[in-house]
Coordinates of C-alpha atoms (C1' of nucleotides) in Angstrom, one line a residue:
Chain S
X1 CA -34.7 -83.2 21.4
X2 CA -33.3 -83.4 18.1
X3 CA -31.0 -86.1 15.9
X4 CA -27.7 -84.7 13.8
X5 CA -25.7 -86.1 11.3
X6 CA -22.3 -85.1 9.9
X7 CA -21.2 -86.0 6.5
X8 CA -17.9 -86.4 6.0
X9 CA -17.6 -88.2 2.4
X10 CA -20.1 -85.5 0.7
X11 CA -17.7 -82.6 1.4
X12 CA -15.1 -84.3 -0.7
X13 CA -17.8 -85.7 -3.6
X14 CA -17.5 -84.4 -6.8
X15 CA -20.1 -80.8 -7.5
X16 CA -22.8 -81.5 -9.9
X17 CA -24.6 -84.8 -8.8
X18 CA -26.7 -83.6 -6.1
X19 CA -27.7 -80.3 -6.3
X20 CA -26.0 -78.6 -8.7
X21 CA -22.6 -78.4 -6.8
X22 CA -24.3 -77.8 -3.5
X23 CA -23.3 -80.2 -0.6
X24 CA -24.5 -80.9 2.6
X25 CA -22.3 -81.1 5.2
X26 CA -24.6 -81.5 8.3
X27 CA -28.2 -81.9 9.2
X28 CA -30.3 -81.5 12.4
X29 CA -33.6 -82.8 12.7
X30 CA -35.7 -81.2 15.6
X31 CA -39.3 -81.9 16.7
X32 CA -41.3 -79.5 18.3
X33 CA -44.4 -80.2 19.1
X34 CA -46.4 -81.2 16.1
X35 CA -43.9 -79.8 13.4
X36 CA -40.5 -81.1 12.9
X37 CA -37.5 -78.7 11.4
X38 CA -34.5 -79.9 9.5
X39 CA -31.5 -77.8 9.8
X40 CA -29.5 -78.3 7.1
X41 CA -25.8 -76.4 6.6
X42 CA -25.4 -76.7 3.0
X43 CA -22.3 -75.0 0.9
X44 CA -22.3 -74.1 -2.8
X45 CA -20.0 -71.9 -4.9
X46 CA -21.7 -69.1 -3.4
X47 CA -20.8 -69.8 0.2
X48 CA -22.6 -71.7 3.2
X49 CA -25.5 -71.6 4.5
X50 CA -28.1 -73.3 6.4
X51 CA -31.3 -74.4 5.1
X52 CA -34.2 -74.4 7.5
X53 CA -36.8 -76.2 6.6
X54 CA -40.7 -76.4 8.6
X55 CA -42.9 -79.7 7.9
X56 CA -45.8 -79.4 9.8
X57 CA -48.4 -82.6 11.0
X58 CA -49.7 -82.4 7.9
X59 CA -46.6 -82.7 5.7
X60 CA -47.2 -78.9 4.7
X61 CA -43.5 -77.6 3.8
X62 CA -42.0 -74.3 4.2
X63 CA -38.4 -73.5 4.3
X64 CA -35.8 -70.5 4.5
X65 CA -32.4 -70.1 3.7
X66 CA -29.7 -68.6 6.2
X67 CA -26.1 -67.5 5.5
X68 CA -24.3 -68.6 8.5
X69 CA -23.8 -65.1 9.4
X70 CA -27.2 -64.5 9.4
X71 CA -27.8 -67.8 11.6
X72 CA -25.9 -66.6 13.5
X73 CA -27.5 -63.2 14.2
X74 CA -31.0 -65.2 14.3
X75 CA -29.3 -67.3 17.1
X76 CA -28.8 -64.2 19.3
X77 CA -32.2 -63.1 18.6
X78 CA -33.1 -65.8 19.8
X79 CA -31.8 -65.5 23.0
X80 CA -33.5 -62.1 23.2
X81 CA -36.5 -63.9 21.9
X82 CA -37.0 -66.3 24.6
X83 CA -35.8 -63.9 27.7
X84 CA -38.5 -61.6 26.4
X85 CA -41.1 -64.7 25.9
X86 CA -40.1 -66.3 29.3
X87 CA -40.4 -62.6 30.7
X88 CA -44.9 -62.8 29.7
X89 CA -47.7 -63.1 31.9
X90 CA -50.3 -65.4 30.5
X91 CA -51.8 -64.3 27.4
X92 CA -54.8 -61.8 27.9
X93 CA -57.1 -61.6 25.3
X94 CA -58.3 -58.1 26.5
X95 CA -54.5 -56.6 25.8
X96 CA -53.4 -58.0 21.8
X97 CA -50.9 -55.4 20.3
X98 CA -51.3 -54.3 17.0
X99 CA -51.3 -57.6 14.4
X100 CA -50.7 -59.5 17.8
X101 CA -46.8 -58.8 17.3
X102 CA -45.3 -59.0 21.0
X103 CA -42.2 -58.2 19.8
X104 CA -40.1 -57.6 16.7
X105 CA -36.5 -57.8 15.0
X106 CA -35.3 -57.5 11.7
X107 CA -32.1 -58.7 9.9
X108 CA -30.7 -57.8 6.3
X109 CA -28.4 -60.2 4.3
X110 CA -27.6 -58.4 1.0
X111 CA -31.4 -58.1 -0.8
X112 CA -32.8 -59.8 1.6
X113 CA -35.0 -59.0 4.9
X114 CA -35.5 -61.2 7.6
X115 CA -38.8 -60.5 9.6
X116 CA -38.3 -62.1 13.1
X117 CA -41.9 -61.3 14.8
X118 CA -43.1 -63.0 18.5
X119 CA -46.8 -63.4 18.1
X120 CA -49.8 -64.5 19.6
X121 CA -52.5 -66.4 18.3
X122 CA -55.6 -68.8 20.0
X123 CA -52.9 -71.3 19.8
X124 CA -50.5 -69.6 21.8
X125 CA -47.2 -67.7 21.3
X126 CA -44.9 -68.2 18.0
X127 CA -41.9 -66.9 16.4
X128 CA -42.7 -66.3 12.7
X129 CA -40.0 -65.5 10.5
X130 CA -40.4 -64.3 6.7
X131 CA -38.3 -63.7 4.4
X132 CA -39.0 -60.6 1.8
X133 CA -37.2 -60.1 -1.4
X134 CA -38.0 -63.8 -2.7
X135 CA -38.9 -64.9 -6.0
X136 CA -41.5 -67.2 -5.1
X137 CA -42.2 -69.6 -8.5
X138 CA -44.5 -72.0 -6.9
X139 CA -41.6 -73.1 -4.2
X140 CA -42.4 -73.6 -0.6
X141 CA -43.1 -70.1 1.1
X142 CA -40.1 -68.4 2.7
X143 CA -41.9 -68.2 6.0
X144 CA -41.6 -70.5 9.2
X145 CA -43.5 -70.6 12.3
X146 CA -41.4 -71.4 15.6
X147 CA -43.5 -72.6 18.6
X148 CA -42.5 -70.0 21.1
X149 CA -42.3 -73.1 23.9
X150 CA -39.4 -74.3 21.5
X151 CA -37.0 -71.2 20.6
X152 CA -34.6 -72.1 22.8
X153 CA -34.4 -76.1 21.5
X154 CA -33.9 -74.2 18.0
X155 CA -31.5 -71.8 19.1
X156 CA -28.9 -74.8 20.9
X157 CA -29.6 -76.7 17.9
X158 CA -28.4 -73.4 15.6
X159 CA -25.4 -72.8 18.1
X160 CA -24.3 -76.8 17.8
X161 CA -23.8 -76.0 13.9
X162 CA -22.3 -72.6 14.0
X163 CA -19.8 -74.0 16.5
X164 CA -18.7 -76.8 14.3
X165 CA -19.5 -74.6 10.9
X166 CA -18.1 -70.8 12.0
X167 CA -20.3 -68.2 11.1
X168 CA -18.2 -67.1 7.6
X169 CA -20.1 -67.3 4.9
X170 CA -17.3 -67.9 2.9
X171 CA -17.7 -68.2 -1.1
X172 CA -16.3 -66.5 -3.6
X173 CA -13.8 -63.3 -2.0
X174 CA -12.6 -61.3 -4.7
X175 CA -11.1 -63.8 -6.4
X176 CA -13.2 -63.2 -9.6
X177 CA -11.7 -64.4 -12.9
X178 CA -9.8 -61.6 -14.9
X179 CA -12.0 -59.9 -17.6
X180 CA -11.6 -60.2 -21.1
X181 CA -11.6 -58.5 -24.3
X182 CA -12.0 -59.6 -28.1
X183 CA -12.0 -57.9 -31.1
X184 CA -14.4 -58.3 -33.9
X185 CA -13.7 -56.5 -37.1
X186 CA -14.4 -52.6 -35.9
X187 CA -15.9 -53.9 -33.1
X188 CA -15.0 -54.1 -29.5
X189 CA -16.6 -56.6 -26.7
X190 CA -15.4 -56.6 -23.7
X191 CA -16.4 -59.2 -20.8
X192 CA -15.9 -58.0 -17.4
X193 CA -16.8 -60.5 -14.0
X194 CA -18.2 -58.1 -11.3
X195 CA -20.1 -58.7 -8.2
X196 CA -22.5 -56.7 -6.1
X197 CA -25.5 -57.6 -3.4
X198 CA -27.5 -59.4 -5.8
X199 CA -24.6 -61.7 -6.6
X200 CA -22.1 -62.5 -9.1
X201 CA -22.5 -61.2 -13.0
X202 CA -20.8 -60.8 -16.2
X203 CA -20.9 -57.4 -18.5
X204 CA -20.5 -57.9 -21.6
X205 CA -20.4 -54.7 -23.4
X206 CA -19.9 -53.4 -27.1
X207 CA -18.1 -50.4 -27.6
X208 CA -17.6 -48.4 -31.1
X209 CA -16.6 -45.3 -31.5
X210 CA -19.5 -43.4 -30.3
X211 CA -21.6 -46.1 -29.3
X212 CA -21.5 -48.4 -26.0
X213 CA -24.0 -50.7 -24.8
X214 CA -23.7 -53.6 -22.6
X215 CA -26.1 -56.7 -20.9
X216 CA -25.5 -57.8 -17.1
X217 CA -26.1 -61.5 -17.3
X218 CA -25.8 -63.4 -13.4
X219 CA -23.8 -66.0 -13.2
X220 CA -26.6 -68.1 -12.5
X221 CA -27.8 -68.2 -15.9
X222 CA -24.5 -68.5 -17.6
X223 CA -24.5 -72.0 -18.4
X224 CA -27.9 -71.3 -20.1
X225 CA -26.4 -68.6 -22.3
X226 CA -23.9 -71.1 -23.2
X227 CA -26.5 -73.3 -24.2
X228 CA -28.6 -71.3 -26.7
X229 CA -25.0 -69.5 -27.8
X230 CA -23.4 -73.5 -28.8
X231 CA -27.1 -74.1 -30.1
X232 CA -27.1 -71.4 -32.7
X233 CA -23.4 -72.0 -33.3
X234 CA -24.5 -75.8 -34.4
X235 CA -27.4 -74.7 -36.0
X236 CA -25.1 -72.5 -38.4
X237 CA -23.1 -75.4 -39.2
X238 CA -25.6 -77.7 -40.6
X239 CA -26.0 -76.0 -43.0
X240 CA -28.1 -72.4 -44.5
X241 CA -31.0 -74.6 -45.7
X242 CA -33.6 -75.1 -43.0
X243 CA -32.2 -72.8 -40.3
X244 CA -34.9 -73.3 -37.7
X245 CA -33.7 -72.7 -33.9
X246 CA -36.1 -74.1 -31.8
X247 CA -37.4 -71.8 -29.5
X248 CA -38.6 -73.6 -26.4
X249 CA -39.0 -71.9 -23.4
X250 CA -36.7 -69.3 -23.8
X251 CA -39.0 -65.8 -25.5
X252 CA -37.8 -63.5 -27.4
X253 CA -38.1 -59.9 -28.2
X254 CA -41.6 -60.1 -29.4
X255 CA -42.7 -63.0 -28.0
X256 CA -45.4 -62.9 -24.9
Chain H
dG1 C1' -52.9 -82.6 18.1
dC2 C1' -52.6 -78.7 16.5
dG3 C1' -51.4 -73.8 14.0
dG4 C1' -49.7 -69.3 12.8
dC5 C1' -55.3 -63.3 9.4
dT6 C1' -54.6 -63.9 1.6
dA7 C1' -52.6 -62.2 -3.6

DNA sequence: GCGGCTA
């Protein structure tokens, strides 16, 4: 059994205040047997998605992130899943496969890999599903552990919100702003928006005569750039006494 | 009432 909720007002609220621009426009709560997993669709300049988050007995947290076209594909596997699962004879300990995997898919979403295996443990059967390619900075782990007995409770949960959701990503579609150029002295910098699997970035490159060089910086880290850049700018401006730019957190060239 | 073979 599971609870939902739609929000209505959020879609409309302005970006910034929750999450950095990201809304949630619908969440799912499901409990199977001792764990509980909040399905959350959630949209962001980037697109829409569903966050799926695991909280076991013990409050232990572990989430992954979806696009809905990848939901989507996890839903049919899903299916496939629980045939196959429904299709077992009672575990027998004489006949484990290999790393106990019954069965196994995968699914790729631009750098990412999506591990779907069916195992078997003393406890009984699971879907695990990991996530590869993910920076993992003391966040939750991108792996969740679906009691087999509840695939299918996940899946009609995972259909409910594609239905009302689609499966289209969305996000930015080509409509990248127009690049730019600027001329300083004999110098040429040129700022170009591009996009590729990893996401959206900006080139900014430097061209002379016989010289070219250029940085990729992700859009994600923009705002930041701006930051140090309007820092040093106001630093300049006080004044060429003490011109000290704190540091912080942000290294430089030689620092460690 | 779990619990999912590590970094």
């Amino acid at each position: 059994m599971y609870r939902s909720r739609v929000f209505r007002g959020d879609m409309l609220s302005p970006p910034g205040q929750q999450q950095q621009g990201e809304q949630e426009l619908a969440t799912k709560m499901l409990q199977i047997q001792s764990k509980r997993f909040y399905l959350d669709v959630k949209q962001n300049r980037r697109g829409r998605f569903i966050k799926v988050a695991e909280i076991g007995a013990d409050g232990r947290r572990s989430q992954i992130f979806l696009a809905l076209s990848t939901a989507a594909e996890f839903r049919d596997h899903l299916s496939t899943f629980s045939d196959f699962y429904a299709s077992l004879g009672p575990p027998n300990p004489e006949n484990v496969p290999e790393d106990g995997k019954l069965k196994s898919e995968m699914m790729i979403k631009d750098n990412r890999r999506y591990y779907l295996d069916l195992k078997e443990n003393s406890r009984g059967r699971f879907l695990r599903v990991s996530v590869s390619q993910t920076i993992t900075r003391g966040g939750p782990r991108s792996q969740i552990a679906i009691p087999a007995q509840g695939m299918i409770e996940f899946r009609d949960a995972l259909t409910d919100l594609l239905e009302e959701f689609g499966t289209d990503d969305g996000g930015f579609k080509g409509e990248l702003p127009e690049g730019r150029h600027m001329r300083v002295e004999n110098k040429n910098f040129y700022f170009d928006i591009g996009q590729n699997n990893r996401g959206i970035y900006m080139r900014i490159s430097e061209v002379k005569t016989n010289f070219r060089t250029a940085i990729t910086v992700p859009e994600k880290s923009w705002a930041r750039f701006r930051d140090i850049f309007a820092d040093y700018c106001e630093k300049m401006k006080e004044g060429g006494e003490k011109v000290s730019v704190a540091g912080g957190s942000e290294a430089g060239p030689n620092a460690k």
